[in-house]
């Protein structure tokens, strides 16, 4: 077990260095009909996310997850993590990493009108990593709720004549440029509301407050993505 964890740690460190180098060169995906993209996929980012999630959950899992599964319509990741009754700093850092790394990918890969749908997907993936963990279920519920609110905003202001933007295996819808500012205002309000609810849902537990406030801070930081 120690050998496996050591190897995973080395792999994460090596990949993390490669991802940092790659992230310094932004590359925007080109949206074309049919959801195709001229931008290359990001296998390093996906591999690092897989290793991190496996490492964060290894202490509470009875078996290794088979890998990511994608819902064709929603395209949200469900790692199928087993239940864990304790709050874990590694799990919290993993959720924060998914939100921050996903937001960076949204900002660097696609144009502003597609970023609402991209953020919707990121938050859905973050929620799916912890919704089977009892002490994180309230946080997962708020992340999922915000993801659905963003989905509603995109649906309301969607530019149905615009092609989808593709990044790797995921494709994203565009908000019409005429409604871009209104979509930003509504999304910003939804993010603020979710941050407040995340902080309140921690209750009186100081330990929960510590973990939930870190997740809330990561969620609040996504407003920069919509303003950029």
mmCIF file of N, CA and C in Angstrom, residues 127-176:
data_model
loop_
_atom_site.group_PDB
_atom_site.id
_atom_site.type_symbol
_atom_site.label_atom_id
_atom_site.label_comp_id
_atom_site.label_asym_id
_atom_site.label_seq_id
_atom_site.Cartn_x
_atom_site.Cartn_y
_atom_site.Cartn_z
ATOM 1 N N UNK A 127 -19.377 18.497 -7.575
ATOM 2 C CA UNK A 127 -20.444 17.959 -6.726
ATOM 3 C C UNK A 127 -20.442 16.436 -6.733
ATOM 4 N N UNK A 128 -20.221 15.848 -7.906
ATOM 5 C CA UNK A 128 -20.305 14.389 -8.011
ATOM 6 C C UNK A 128 -19.187 13.673 -7.263
ATOM 7 N N UNK A 129 -18.095 14.371 -6.949
ATOM 8 C CA UNK A 129 -17.010 13.728 -6.215
ATOM 9 C C UNK A 129 -17.292 13.591 -4.725
ATOM 10 N N UNK A 130 -18.252 14.363 -4.212
ATOM 11 C CA UNK A 130 -18.475 14.347 -2.759
ATOM 12 C C UNK A 130 -19.921 14.064 -2.353
ATOM 13 N N UNK A 131 -20.831 13.912 -3.303
ATOM 14 C CA UNK A 131 -22.238 13.763 -2.899
ATOM 15 C C UNK A 131 -22.522 12.419 -2.249
ATOM 16 N N UNK A 132 -21.613 11.457 -2.351
ATOM 17 C CA UNK A 132 -21.779 10.181 -1.649
ATOM 18 C C UNK A 132 -21.072 10.159 -0.305
ATOM 19 N N UNK A 133 -20.512 11.283 0.102
ATOM 20 C CA UNK A 133 -19.822 11.389 1.387
ATOM 21 C C UNK A 133 -20.722 12.176 2.349
ATOM 22 N N UNK A 134 -21.236 11.529 3.389
ATOM 23 C CA UNK A 134 -22.237 12.158 4.265
ATOM 24 C C UNK A 134 -21.888 13.546 4.771
ATOM 25 N N UNK A 135 -20.656 13.772 5.207
ATOM 26 C CA UNK A 135 -20.311 15.079 5.760
ATOM 27 C C UNK A 135 -20.105 16.154 4.697
ATOM 28 N N UNK A 136 -20.124 15.763 3.437
ATOM 29 C CA UNK A 136 -19.977 16.721 2.348
ATOM 30 C C UNK A 136 -21.267 16.896 1.547
ATOM 31 N N UNK A 137 -22.319 16.193 1.936
ATOM 32 C CA UNK A 137 -23.536 16.205 1.123
ATOM 33 C C UNK A 137 -24.178 17.585 1.029
ATOM 34 N N UNK A 138 -24.118 18.357 2.104
ATOM 35 C CA UNK A 138 -24.681 19.709 2.046
ATOM 36 C C UNK A 138 -23.890 20.571 1.061
ATOM 37 N N UNK A 139 -22.577 20.415 1.067
ATOM 38 C CA UNK A 139 -21.750 21.154 0.116
ATOM 39 C C UNK A 139 -22.030 20.693 -1.304
ATOM 40 N N UNK A 140 -22.151 19.381 -1.476
ATOM 41 C CA UNK A 140 -22.447 18.840 -2.804
ATOM 42 C C UNK A 140 -23.786 19.345 -3.316
ATOM 43 N N UNK A 141 -24.770 19.428 -2.416
ATOM 44 C CA UNK A 141 -26.090 19.909 -2.809
ATOM 45 C C UNK A 141 -26.021 21.348 -3.327
ATOM 46 N N UNK A 142 -25.244 22.195 -2.660
ATOM 47 C CA UNK A 142 -25.129 23.586 -3.094
ATOM 48 C C UNK A 142 -24.374 23.703 -4.425
ATOM 49 N N UNK A 143 -23.337 22.889 -4.583
ATOM 50 C CA UNK A 143 -22.608 22.894 -5.854
ATOM 51 C C UNK A 143 -23.513 22.427 -6.995
ATOM 52 N N UNK A 144 -24.281 21.386 -6.731
ATOM 53 C CA UNK A 144 -25.196 20.879 -7.750
ATOM 54 C C UNK A 144 -26.280 21.905 -8.069
ATOM 55 N N UNK A 145 -26.779 22.566 -7.035
ATOM 56 C CA UNK A 145 -27.812 23.584 -7.235
ATOM 57 C C UNK A 145 -27.291 24.735 -8.093
ATOM 58 N N UNK A 146 -26.065 25.173 -7.821
ATOM 59 C CA UNK A 146 -25.481 26.258 -8.612
ATOM 60 C C UNK A 146 -25.257 25.808 -10.048
ATOM 61 N N UNK A 147 -24.821 24.574 -10.231
ATOM 62 C CA UNK A 147 -24.639 24.035 -11.581
ATOM 63 C C UNK A 147 -25.952 24.081 -12.359
ATOM 64 N N UNK A 148 -27.039 23.736 -11.698
ATOM 65 C CA UNK A 148 -28.344 23.735 -12.369
ATOM 66 C C UNK A 148 -28.841 25.152 -12.652
ATOM 67 N N UNK A 149 -28.515 26.084 -11.760
ATOM 68 C CA UNK A 149 -28.889 27.476 -12.017
ATOM 69 C C UNK A 149 -28.165 28.017 -13.241
ATOM 70 N N UNK A 150 -26.887 27.685 -13.361
ATOM 71 C CA UNK A 150 -26.132 28.107 -14.539
ATOM 72 C C UNK A 150 -26.684 27.443 -15.798
ATOM 73 N N UNK A 151 -27.122 26.196 -15.666
ATOM 74 C CA UNK A 151 -27.742 25.511 -16.788
ATOM 75 C C UNK A 151 -28.998 26.259 -17.242
ATOM 76 N N UNK A 152 -29.778 26.728 -16.258
ATOM 77 C CA UNK A 152 -30.977 27.486 -16.594
ATOM 78 C C UNK A 152 -30.663 28.811 -17.274
ATOM 79 N N UNK A 153 -29.599 29.469 -16.821
ATOM 80 C CA UNK A 153 -29.193 30.745 -17.427
ATOM 81 C C UNK A 153 -28.756 30.522 -18.868
ATOM 82 N N UNK A 154 -27.972 29.477 -19.083
ATOM 83 C CA UNK A 154 -27.526 29.179 -20.447
ATOM 84 C C UNK A 154 -28.719 28.861 -21.338
ATOM 85 N N UNK A 155 -29.653 28.065 -20.848
ATOM 86 C CA UNK A 155 -30.829 27.704 -21.638
ATOM 87 C C UNK A 155 -31.664 28.935 -21.980
ATOM 88 N N UNK A 156 -31.780 29.864 -21.022
ATOM 89 C CA UNK A 156 -32.600 31.059 -21.235
ATOM 90 C C UNK A 156 -31.985 32.001 -22.264
ATOM 91 N N UNK A 157 -30.667 32.130 -22.240
ATOM 92 C CA UNK A 157 -29.999 33.099 -23.110
ATOM 93 C C UNK A 157 -29.171 32.445 -24.214
ATOM 94 N N UNK A 158 -29.400 31.190 -24.469
ATOM 95 C CA UNK A 158 -28.584 30.454 -25.432
ATOM 96 C C UNK A 158 -28.700 31.006 -26.841
ATOM 97 N N UNK A 159 -27.571 31.073 -27.513
ATOM 98 C CA UNK A 159 -27.529 31.404 -28.931
ATOM 99 C C UNK A 159 -27.618 30.089 -29.689
ATOM 100 N N UNK A 160 -28.810 29.747 -30.127
ATOM 101 C CA UNK A 160 -29.034 28.436 -30.735
ATOM 102 C C UNK A 160 -28.463 28.337 -32.146
ATOM 103 N N UNK A 161 -28.055 29.466 -32.696
ATOM 104 C CA UNK A 161 -27.434 29.433 -34.024
ATOM 105 C C UNK A 161 -25.923 29.222 -33.938
ATOM 106 N N UNK A 162 -25.372 29.345 -32.738
ATOM 107 C CA UNK A 162 -23.920 29.210 -32.566
ATOM 108 C C UNK A 162 -23.541 27.740 -32.420
ATOM 109 N N UNK A 163 -22.445 27.330 -33.016
ATOM 110 C CA UNK A 163 -21.980 25.942 -32.849
ATOM 111 C C UNK A 163 -21.479 25.730 -31.428
ATOM 112 N N UNK A 164 -21.425 24.495 -31.025
ATOM 113 C CA UNK A 164 -20.870 24.184 -29.700
ATOM 114 C C UNK A 164 -19.358 24.262 -29.743
ATOM 115 N N UNK A 165 -18.783 24.666 -28.627
ATOM 116 C CA UNK A 165 -17.328 24.662 -28.478
ATOM 117 C C UNK A 165 -16.930 23.362 -27.804
ATOM 118 N N UNK A 166 -15.914 22.720 -28.313
ATOM 119 C CA UNK A 166 -15.471 21.435 -27.762
ATOM 120 C C UNK A 166 -14.109 21.567 -27.116
ATOM 121 N N UNK A 167 -14.005 21.002 -25.919
ATOM 122 C CA UNK A 167 -12.725 20.913 -25.216
ATOM 123 C C UNK A 167 -12.601 19.470 -24.754
ATOM 124 N N UNK A 168 -11.712 18.734 -25.383
ATOM 125 C CA UNK A 168 -11.600 17.326 -25.055
ATOM 126 C C UNK A 168 -12.888 16.589 -25.386
ATOM 127 N N UNK A 169 -13.432 15.872 -24.390
ATOM 128 C CA UNK A 169 -14.654 15.095 -24.594
ATOM 129 C C UNK A 169 -15.914 15.889 -24.318
ATOM 130 N N UNK A 170 -15.772 17.121 -23.875
ATOM 131 C CA UNK A 170 -16.936 17.906 -23.485
ATOM 132 C C UNK A 170 -17.236 18.998 -24.504
ATOM 133 N N UNK A 171 -18.526 19.282 -24.685
ATOM 134 C CA UNK A 171 -18.922 20.368 -25.567
ATOM 135 C C UNK A 171 -19.799 21.350 -24.796
ATOM 136 N N UNK A 172 -19.761 22.617 -25.204
ATOM 137 C CA UNK A 172 -20.437 23.670 -24.448
ATOM 138 C C UNK A 172 -21.284 24.554 -25.358
ATOM 139 N N UNK A 173 -22.409 24.997 -24.800
ATOM 140 C CA UNK A 173 -23.322 25.892 -25.506
ATOM 141 C C UNK A 173 -22.904 27.343 -25.297
ATOM 142 N N UNK A 174 -23.328 28.176 -26.233
ATOM 143 C CA UNK A 174 -22.995 29.599 -26.164
ATOM 144 C C UNK A 174 -24.188 30.419 -25.703
ATOM 145 N N UNK A 175 -23.901 31.433 -24.895
ATOM 146 C CA UNK A 175 -24.892 32.456 -24.558
ATOM 147 C C UNK A 175 -24.804 33.522 -25.642
ATOM 148 N N UNK A 176 -25.923 34.071 -26.059
ATOM 149 C CA UNK A 176 -25.898 35.090 -27.106
ATOM 150 C C UNK A 176 -25.160 36.326 -26.612
#
